[in-house]
PDB file of C-alpha atoms in Angstrom:
ATOM      1  CA  UNK A   1    -204.891  81.277 154.285  1.00 46.00           C
ATOM      2  CA  UNK A   2    -206.856  79.030 152.379  1.00 48.00           C
ATOM      3  CA  UNK A   3    -206.894  75.637 154.020  1.00 47.00           C
ATOM      4  CA  UNK A   4    -208.418  73.502 151.610  1.00 52.00           C
ATOM      5  CA  UNK A   5    -207.150  70.003 153.030  1.00 54.00           C
ATOM      6  CA  UNK A   6    -203.893  69.720 151.581  1.00 55.00           C
ATOM      7  CA  UNK A   7    -201.283  72.102 153.113  1.00 53.00           C
ATOM      8  CA  UNK A   8    -203.326  75.366 153.097  1.00 51.00           C
ATOM      9  CA  UNK A   9    -200.418  77.158 151.297  1.00 54.00           C
ATOM     10  CA  UNK A  10    -201.515  76.984 147.817  1.00 51.00           C
ATOM     11  CA  UNK A  11    -199.002  74.245 146.740  1.00 52.00           C
ATOM     12  CA  UNK A  12    -200.249  72.686 143.470  1.00 53.00           C
ATOM     13  CA  UNK A  13    -202.578  75.629 142.594  1.00 55.00           C
ATOM     14  CA  UNK A  14    -201.370  79.127 142.852  1.00 52.00           C
ATOM     15  CA  UNK A  15    -198.283  78.066 144.814  1.00 48.00           C
ATOM     16  CA  UNK A  16    -197.294  75.847 142.158  1.00 49.00           C
ATOM     17  CA  UNK A  17    -197.204  78.757 139.472  1.00 55.00           C
ATOM     18  CA  UNK A  18    -196.061  81.485 141.895  1.00 56.00           C
ATOM     19  CA  UNK A  19    -193.638  79.639 144.103  1.00 54.00           C
ATOM     20  CA  UNK A  20    -192.268  76.879 141.902  1.00 60.00           C
ATOM     21  CA  UNK A  21    -189.264  76.389 144.480  1.00 63.00           C
ATOM     22  CA  UNK A  22    -191.610  76.457 147.395  1.00 64.00           C
ATOM     23  CA  UNK A  23    -194.014  74.161 145.893  1.00 62.00           C
ATOM     24  CA  UNK A  24    -191.500  71.395 145.363  1.00 66.00           C
ATOM     25  CA  UNK A  25    -190.384  71.649 149.164  1.00 67.00           C
ATOM     26  CA  UNK A  26    -194.091  71.955 150.208  1.00 65.00           C
ATOM     27  CA  UNK A  27    -194.989  68.766 148.045  1.00 64.00           C
ATOM     28  CA  UNK A  28    -192.123  66.702 149.720  1.00 65.00           C
ATOM     29  CA  UNK A  29    -192.804  68.132 153.254  1.00 65.00           C
ATOM     30  CA  UNK A  30    -196.615  67.875 152.951  1.00 63.00           C
ATOM     31  CA  UNK A  31    -197.426  64.822 150.798  1.00 63.00           C
ATOM     32  CA  UNK A  32    -194.630  62.732 152.211  1.00 60.00           C
ATOM     33  CA  UNK A  33    -194.920  62.850 155.924  1.00 58.00           C
ATOM     34  CA  UNK A  34    -198.776  63.523 155.304  1.00 52.00           C
TER      35      UNK A  34
END
């Protein structure tokens, strides 16, 4: 996958537009503990 430095899941870029539900969980599960 594309690991840029955040979660490597595309959350906030393609993930935010494609997986809106997953993006919310990723943001809280990646930006919170990170």
